[in-house]
Coordinates of C-alpha atoms (C1' of nucleotides) in Angstrom, one line a residue:
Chain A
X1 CA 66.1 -26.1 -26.3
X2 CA 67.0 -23.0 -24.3
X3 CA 64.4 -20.8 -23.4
X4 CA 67.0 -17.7 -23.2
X5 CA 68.5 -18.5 -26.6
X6 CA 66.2 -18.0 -29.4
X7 CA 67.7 -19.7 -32.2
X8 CA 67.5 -17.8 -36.1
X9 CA 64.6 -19.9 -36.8
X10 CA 62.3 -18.6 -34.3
X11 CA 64.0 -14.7 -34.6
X12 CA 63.0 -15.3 -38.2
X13 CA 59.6 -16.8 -37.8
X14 CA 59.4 -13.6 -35.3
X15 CA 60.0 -11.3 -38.2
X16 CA 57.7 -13.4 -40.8
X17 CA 55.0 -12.9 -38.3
X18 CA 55.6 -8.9 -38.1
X19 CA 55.4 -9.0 -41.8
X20 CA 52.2 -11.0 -42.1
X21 CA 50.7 -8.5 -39.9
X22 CA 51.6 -5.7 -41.3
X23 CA 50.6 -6.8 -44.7
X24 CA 47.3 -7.7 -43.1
X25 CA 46.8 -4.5 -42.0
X26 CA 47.4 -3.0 -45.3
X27 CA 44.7 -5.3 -46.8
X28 CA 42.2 -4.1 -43.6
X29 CA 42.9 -0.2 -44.1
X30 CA 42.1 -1.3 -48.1
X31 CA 39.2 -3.7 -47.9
X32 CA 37.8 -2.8 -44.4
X33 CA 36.8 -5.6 -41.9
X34 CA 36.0 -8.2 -44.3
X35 CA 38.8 -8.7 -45.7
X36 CA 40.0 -12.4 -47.0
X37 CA 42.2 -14.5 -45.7
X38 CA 43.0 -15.6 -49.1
X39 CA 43.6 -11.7 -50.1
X40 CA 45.7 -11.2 -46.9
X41 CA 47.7 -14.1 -48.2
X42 CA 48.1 -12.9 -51.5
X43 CA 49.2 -9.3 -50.2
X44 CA 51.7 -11.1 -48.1
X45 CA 53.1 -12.8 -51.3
X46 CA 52.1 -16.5 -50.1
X47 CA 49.2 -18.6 -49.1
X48 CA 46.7 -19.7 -46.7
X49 CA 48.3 -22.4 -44.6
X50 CA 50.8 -20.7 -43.7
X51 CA 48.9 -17.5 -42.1
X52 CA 46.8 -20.7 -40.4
X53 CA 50.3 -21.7 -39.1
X54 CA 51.2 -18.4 -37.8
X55 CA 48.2 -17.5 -36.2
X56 CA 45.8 -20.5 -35.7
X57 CA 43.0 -19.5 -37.6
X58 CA 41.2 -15.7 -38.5
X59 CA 40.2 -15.0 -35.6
X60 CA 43.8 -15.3 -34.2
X61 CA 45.1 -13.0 -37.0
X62 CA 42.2 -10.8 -36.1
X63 CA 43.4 -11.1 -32.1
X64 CA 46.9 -10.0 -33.1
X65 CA 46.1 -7.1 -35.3
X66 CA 43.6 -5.8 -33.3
X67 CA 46.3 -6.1 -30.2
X68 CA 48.9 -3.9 -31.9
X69 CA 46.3 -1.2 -33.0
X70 CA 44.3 -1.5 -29.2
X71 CA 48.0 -1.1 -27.3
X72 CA 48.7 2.4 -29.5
X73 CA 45.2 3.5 -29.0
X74 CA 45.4 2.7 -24.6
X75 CA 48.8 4.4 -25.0
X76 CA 47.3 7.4 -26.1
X77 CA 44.7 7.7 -23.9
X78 CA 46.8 6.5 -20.9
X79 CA 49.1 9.7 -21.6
X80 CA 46.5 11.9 -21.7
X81 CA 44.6 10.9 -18.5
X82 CA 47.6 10.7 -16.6
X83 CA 48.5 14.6 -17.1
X84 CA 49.2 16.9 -14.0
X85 CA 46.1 19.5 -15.4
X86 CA 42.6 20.2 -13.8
X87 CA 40.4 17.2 -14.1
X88 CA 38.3 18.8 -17.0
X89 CA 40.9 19.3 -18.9
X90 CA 42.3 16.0 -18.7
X91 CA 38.7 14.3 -19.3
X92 CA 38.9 16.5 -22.6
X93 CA 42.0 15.9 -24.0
X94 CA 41.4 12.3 -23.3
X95 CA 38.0 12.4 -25.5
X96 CA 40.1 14.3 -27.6
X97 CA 42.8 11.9 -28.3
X98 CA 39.9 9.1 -29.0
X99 CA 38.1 10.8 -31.4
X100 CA 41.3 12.1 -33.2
X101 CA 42.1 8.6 -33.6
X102 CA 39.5 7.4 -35.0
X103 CA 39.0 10.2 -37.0
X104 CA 42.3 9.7 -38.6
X105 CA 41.6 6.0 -39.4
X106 CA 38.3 5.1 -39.6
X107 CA 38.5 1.7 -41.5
X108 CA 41.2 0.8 -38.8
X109 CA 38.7 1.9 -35.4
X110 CA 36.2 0.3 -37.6
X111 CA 37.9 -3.2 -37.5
X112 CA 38.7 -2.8 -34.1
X113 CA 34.6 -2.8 -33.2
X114 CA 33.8 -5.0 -35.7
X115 CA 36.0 -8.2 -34.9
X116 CA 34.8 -10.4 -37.3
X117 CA 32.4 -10.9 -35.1
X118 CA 33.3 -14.4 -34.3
X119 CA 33.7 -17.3 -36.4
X120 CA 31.8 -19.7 -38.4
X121 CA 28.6 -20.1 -36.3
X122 CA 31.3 -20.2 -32.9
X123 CA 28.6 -21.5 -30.5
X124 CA 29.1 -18.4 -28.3
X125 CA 25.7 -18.2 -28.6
X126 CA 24.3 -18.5 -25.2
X127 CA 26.5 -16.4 -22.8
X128 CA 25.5 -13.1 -23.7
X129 CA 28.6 -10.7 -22.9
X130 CA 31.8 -11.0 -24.8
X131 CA 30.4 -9.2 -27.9
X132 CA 31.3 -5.7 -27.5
X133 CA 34.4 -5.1 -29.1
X134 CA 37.8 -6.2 -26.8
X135 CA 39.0 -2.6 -27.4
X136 CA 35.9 -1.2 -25.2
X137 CA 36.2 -3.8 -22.7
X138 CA 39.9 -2.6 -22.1
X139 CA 39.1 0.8 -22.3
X140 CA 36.6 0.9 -19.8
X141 CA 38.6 -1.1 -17.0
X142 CA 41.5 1.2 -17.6
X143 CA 39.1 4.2 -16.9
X144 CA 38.0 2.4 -14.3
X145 CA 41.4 1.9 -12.8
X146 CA 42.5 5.6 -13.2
X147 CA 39.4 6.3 -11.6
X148 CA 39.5 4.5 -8.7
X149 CA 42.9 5.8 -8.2
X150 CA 42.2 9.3 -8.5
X151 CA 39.2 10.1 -7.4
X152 CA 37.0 9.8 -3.7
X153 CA 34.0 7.8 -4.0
X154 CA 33.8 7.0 -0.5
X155 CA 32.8 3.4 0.3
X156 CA 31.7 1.4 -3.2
X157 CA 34.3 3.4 -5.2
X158 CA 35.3 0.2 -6.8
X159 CA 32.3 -0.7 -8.1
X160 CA 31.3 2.7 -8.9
X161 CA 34.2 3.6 -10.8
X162 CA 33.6 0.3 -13.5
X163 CA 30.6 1.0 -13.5
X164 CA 31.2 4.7 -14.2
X165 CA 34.7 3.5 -16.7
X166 CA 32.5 1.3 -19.1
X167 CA 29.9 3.7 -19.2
X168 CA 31.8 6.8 -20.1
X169 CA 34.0 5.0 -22.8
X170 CA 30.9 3.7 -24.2
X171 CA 29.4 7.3 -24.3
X172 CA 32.6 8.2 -26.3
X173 CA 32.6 5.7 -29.0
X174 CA 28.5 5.7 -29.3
X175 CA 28.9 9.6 -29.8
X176 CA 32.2 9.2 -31.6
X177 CA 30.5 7.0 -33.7
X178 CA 27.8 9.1 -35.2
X179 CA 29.7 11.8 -35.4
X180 CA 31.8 10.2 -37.6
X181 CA 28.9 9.5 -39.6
X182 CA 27.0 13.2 -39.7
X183 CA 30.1 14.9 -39.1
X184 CA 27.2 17.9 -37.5
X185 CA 30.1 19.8 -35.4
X186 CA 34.1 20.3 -35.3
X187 CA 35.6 18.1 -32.7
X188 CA 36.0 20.6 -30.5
X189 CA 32.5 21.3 -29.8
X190 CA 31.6 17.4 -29.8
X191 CA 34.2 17.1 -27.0
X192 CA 32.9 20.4 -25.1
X193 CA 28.9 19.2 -25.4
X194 CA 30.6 15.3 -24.0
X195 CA 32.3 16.6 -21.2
X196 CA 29.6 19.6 -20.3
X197 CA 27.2 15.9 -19.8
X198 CA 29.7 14.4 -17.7
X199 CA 29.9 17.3 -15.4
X200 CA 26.2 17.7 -14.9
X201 CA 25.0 19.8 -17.1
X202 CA 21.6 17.6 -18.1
X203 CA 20.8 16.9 -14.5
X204 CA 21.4 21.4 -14.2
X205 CA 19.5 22.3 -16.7
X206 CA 15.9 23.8 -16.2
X207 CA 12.9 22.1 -18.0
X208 CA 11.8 23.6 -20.6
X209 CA 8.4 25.4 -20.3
X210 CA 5.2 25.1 -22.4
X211 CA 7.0 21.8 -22.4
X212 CA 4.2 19.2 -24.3
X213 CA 1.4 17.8 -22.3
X214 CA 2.3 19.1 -18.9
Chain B
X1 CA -4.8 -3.5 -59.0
X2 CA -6.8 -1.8 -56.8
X3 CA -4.1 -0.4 -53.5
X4 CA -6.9 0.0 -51.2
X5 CA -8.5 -3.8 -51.6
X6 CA -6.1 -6.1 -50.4
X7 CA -6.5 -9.8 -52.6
X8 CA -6.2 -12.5 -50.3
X9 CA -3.6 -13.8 -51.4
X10 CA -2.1 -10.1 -50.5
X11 CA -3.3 -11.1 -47.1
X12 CA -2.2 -14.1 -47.0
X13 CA 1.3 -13.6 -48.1
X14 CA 1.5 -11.1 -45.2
X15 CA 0.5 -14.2 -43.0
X16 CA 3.2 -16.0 -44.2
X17 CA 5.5 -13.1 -44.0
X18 CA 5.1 -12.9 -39.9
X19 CA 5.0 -16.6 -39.9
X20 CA 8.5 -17.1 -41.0
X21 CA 9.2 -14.3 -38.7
X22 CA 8.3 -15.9 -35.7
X23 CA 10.5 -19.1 -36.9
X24 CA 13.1 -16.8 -37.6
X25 CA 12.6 -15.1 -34.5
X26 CA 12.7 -18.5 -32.3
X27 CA 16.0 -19.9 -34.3
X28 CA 17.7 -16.4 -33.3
X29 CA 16.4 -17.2 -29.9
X30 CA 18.0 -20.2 -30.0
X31 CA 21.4 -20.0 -31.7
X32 CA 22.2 -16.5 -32.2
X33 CA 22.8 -14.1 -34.5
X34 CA 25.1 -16.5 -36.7
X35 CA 21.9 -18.4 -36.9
X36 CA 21.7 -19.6 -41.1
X37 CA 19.4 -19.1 -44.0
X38 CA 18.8 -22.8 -44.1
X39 CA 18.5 -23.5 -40.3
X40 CA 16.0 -20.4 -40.5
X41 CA 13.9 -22.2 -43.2
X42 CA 14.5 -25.4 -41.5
X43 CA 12.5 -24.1 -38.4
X44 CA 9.4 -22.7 -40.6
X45 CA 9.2 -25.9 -42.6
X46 CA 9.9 -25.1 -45.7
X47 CA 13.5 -24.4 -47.9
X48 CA 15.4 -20.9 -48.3
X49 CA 14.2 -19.6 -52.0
X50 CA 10.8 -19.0 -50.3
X51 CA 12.8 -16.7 -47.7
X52 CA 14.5 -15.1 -50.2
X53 CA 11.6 -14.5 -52.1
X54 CA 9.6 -13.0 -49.1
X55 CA 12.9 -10.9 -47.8
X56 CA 15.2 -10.5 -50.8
X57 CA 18.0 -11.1 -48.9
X58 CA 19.6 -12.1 -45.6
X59 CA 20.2 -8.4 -44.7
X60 CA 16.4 -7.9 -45.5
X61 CA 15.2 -11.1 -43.3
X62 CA 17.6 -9.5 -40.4
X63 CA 15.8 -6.2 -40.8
X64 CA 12.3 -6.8 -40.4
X65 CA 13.4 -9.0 -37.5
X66 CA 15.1 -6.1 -36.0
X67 CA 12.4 -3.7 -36.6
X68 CA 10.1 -5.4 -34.8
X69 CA 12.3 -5.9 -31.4
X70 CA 13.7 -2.4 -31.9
X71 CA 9.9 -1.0 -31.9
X72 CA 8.9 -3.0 -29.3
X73 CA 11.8 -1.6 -27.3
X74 CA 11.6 1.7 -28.1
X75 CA 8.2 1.9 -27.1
X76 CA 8.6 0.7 -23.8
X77 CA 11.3 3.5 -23.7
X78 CA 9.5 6.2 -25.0
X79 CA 6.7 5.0 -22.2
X80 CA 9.3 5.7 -19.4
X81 CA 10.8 8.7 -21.2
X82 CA 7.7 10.6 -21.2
X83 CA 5.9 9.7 -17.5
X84 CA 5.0 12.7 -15.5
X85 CA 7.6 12.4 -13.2
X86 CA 10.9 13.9 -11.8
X87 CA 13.6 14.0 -14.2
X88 CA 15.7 11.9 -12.2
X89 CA 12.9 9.3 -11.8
X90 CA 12.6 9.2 -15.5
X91 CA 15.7 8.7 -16.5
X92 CA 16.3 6.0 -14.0
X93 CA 13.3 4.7 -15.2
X94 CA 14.6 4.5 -18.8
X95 CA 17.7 3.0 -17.6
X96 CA 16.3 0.3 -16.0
X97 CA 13.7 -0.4 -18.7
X98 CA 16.5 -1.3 -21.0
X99 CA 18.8 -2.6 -18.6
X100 CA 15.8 -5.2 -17.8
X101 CA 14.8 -5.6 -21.9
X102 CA 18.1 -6.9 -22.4
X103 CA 18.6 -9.4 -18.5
X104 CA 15.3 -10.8 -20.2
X105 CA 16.5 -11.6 -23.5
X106 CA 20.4 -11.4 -24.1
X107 CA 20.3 -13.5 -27.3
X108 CA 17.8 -11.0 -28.8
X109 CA 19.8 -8.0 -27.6
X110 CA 23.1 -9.7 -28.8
X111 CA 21.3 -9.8 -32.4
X112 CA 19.9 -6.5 -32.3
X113 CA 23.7 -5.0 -31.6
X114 CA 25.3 -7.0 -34.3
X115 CA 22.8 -7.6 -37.3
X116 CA 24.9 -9.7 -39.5
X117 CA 27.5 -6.9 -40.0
X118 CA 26.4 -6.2 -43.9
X119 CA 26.7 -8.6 -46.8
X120 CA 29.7 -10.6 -48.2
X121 CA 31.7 -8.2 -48.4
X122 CA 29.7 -5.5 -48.8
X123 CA 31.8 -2.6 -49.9
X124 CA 30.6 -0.2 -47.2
X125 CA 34.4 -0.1 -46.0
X126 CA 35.4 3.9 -46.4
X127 CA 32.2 5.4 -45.2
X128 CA 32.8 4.9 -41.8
X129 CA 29.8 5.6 -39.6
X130 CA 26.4 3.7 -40.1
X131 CA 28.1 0.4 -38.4
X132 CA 26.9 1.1 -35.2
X133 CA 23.5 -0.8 -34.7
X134 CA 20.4 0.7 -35.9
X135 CA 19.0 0.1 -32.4
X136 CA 21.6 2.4 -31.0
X137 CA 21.4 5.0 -34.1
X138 CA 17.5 5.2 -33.6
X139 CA 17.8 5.1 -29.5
X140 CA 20.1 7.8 -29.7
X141 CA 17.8 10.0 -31.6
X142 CA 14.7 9.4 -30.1
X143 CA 16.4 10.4 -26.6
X144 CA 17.7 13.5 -28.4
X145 CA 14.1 14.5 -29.2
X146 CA 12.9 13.9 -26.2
X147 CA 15.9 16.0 -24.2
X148 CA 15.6 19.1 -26.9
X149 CA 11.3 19.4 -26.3
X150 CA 11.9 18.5 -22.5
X151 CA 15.5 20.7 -21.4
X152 CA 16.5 24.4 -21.9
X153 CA 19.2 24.4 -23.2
X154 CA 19.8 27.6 -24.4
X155 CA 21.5 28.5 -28.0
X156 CA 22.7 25.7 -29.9
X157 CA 20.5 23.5 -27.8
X158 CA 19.8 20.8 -31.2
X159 CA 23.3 20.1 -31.4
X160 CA 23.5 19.6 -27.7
X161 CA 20.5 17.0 -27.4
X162 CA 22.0 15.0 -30.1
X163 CA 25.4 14.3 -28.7
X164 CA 23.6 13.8 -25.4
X165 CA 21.3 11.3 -27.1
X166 CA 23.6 9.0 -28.4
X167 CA 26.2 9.9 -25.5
X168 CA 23.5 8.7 -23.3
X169 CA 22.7 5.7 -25.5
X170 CA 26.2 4.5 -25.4
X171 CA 26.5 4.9 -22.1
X172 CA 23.9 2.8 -21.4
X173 CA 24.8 0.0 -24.2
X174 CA 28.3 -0.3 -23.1
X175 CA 27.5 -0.3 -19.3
X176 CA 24.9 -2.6 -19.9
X177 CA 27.2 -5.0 -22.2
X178 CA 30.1 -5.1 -19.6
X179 CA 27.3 -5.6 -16.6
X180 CA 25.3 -8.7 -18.5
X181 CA 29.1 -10.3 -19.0
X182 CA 29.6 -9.5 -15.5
X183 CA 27.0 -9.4 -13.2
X184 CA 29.3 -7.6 -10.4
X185 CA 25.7 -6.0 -9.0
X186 CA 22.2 -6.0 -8.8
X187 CA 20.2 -4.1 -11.5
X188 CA 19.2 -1.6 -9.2
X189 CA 22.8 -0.7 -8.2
X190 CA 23.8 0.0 -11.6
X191 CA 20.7 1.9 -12.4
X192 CA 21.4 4.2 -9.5
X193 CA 25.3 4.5 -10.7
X194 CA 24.9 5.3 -14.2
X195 CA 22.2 8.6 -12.8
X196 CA 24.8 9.2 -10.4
X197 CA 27.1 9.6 -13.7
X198 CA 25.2 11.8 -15.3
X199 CA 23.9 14.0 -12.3
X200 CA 27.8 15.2 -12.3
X201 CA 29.0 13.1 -8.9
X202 CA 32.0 12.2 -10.9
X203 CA 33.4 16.5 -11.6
X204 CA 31.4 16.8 -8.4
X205 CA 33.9 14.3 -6.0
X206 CA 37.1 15.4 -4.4
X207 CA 40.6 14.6 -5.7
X208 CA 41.7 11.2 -3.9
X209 CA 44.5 12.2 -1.5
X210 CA 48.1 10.5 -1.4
X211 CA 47.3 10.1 -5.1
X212 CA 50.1 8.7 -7.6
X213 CA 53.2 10.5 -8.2
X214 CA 52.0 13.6 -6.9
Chain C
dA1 C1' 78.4 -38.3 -47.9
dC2 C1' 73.8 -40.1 -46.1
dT3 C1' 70.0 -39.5 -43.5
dC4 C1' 66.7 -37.1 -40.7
dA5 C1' 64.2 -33.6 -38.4
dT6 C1' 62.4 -29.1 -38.9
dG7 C1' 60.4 -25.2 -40.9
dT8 C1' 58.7 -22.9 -45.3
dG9 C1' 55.9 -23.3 -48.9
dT10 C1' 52.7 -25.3 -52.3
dT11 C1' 48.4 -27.5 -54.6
dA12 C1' 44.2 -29.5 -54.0
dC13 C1' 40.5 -30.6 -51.3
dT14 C1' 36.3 -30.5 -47.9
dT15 C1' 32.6 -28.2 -45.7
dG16 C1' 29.3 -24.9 -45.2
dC17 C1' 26.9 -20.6 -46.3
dG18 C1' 24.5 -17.0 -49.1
dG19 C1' 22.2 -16.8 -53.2
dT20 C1' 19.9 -18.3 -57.7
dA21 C1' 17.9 -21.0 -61.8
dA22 C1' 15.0 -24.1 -63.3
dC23 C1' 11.6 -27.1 -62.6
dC24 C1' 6.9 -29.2 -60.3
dG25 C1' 2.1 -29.4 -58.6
dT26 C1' -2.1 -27.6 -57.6
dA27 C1' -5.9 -24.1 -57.2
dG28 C1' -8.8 -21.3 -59.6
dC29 C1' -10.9 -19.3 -63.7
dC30 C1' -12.2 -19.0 -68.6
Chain D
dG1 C1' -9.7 -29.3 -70.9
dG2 C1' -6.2 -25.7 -71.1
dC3 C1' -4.0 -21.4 -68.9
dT4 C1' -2.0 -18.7 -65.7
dA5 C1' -0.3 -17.7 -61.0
dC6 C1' 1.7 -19.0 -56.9
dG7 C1' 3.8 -22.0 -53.0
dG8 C1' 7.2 -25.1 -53.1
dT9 C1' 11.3 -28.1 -54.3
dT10 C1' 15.9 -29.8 -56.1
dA11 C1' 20.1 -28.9 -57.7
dC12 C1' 23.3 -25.9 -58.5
dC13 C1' 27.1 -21.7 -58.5
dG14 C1' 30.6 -18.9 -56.1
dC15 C1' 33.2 -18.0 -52.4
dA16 C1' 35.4 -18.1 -47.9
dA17 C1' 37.3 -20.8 -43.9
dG18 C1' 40.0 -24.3 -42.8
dT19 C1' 42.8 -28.8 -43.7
dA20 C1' 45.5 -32.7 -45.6
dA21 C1' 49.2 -34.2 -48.1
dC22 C1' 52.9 -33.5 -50.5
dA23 C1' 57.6 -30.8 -51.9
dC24 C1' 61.8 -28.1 -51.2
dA25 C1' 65.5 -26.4 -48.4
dT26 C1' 68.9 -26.5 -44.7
dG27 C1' 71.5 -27.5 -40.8
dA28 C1' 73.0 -31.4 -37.3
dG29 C1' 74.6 -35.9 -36.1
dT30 C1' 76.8 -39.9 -37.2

DNA sequence: ACTCATGTGTTACTTGCGGTAACCGTAGCC
DNA sequence: GGCTACGGTTACCGCAAGTAACACATGAGT
């Protein structure tokens, strides 16, 4: 068994595997997160035990899918906070990108939150973290990185710049969330009003007067 | 039928109602959102149909449990939120009211962020939005009120609460999330980052010299 | 040519959960 | 006593995850 020569067996079982995925995603994009196993079977033109051989068990299938979908998405984003522009403009476009996606495919971002959410009662139960989608965990430590690469924090900058990566992406997807559900303003003006709260606008602002009890 | 006098057996169904509650509430407690029906009915002593007759459905049960906790939590928010006090000791505050809400109970949290993720299948796949917990749908609005009656904003000042709301919200959930997986600092040193986030110290810091490929 | 290992595929099953139908006992009330 | 109304139970259905056991091909070694 040569590690460098991969016979046509496993080239093949390669290919089978691309297919199953891709026919599993056809049945996510059409039935949403809760799809069967048995119906992601039957779009692939065979049956259960063999996805089980392929990828172990759902969750696995759900590992791989979401990792195809996850690498495109961080591609994206990557490109767009990597760009030689003015830091606000590269903080927009990167919001930007985000919300285009998942404007574009909202059953697919949808999956990507919404794992499954474990198996059958998978005793996960006790250590807490972990839940949050994998997407936002990745998300937020690339932010992070970029971050800590780019900008001066002074002493702490590590910590600081996780802290600040997790918290920004999740301001993104909370907001691009309910957007997506109200759909109150054009993108534009969502990303505007996100990125006028990251530069300091809230703490800028005056307080209101005749403000209630005060 | 009189509405205004309550029979007792009106009262004591509403007993039993916050009876099973409180079992349901401790088996959540103790195994987790995934906890079942049976194990549920199991812990108040008696066998499902009478949960199903007092909640309809699972969905239902997992509401009224969430209701309760999210009130509870919101309240404790809203008490921060509205404290005569600098803006930037309120919103730290806030932060570390929820930040401490969910140290002290993860397992609740966790169920309050991922209630059950609709029914069997539960055809709710093309709508898109409304997956997002209720906990972080109502958060975010609440906070939106309180930033429009609080800030000037100027024009177009509704709009801008409401992203900041659930901007804000997120923020907080997904910081939170990654930090209760994490632990990588004191409560306190988190609190103090996220304010730092919003009060603009990231569009306020300097470009990081000898940066990458530049 | 015969076997044997290996990978692909199937049918048929088990387990466990959400949800329901049909039945049982007892308290009160006429 | 008989009647209803309600708390409760057993026993079941449907369905999805996951598995065991068996069946067909095909290439390699002898």
């Amino acid at each position: 068994m040569d590690t460098t020569q991969r016979t046509d067996q496993q080239r093949s079982a390669d290919r089978r595997r691309r297919e199953l995925l891709e026919a599993a995603d056809r049945v996510v994009l059409r039935d949403g997160p809760s799809a069967s196993m048995n119906a992601i079977a039957a779009e692939a033109g065979i049956t259960k035990p063999i996805l089980y051989r392929h990828f172990g068990d759902k969750s696995g299938l759900y590992a791989a899918l979401a990792k195809r979908h996850t690498d495109a998405l961080l591609g994206a984003l990557r490109a767009a906070l990597d760009a030689p522009a003015e830091r606000r403009e590269r903080v927009e476009a990167t919001l930007d990108t985000y919300l285009a996606a998942i404007e574009a495919r909202p059953q697919v971002y949808r999956f990507l939150m919404h794992p499954s959410e474990g198996g059958p009662q998978s005793d996960q139960g006790f250590d807490t973290g972990q839940h949050s989608a994998p997407l936002l965990r990745r998300m937020g430590e690339e932010l992070a990185e970029v971050i800590e690469e780019r900008v001066d924090l002074g002493p702490d900058s590590q910590q600081l710049a996780r802290v600040w990566g997790h918290g920004i992406v999740g301001m993104m997807h909370a907001a691009g969330d309910w957007w997506l559900g109200e759909r109150p303003c054009a993108r534009a003006e969502l990303v505007r009003a996100l990125a006028d709260l990251l530069w300091g606008r809230l703490a800028a602002a005056g307080d209101k007067l005749g403000g209630p009890a005060f």
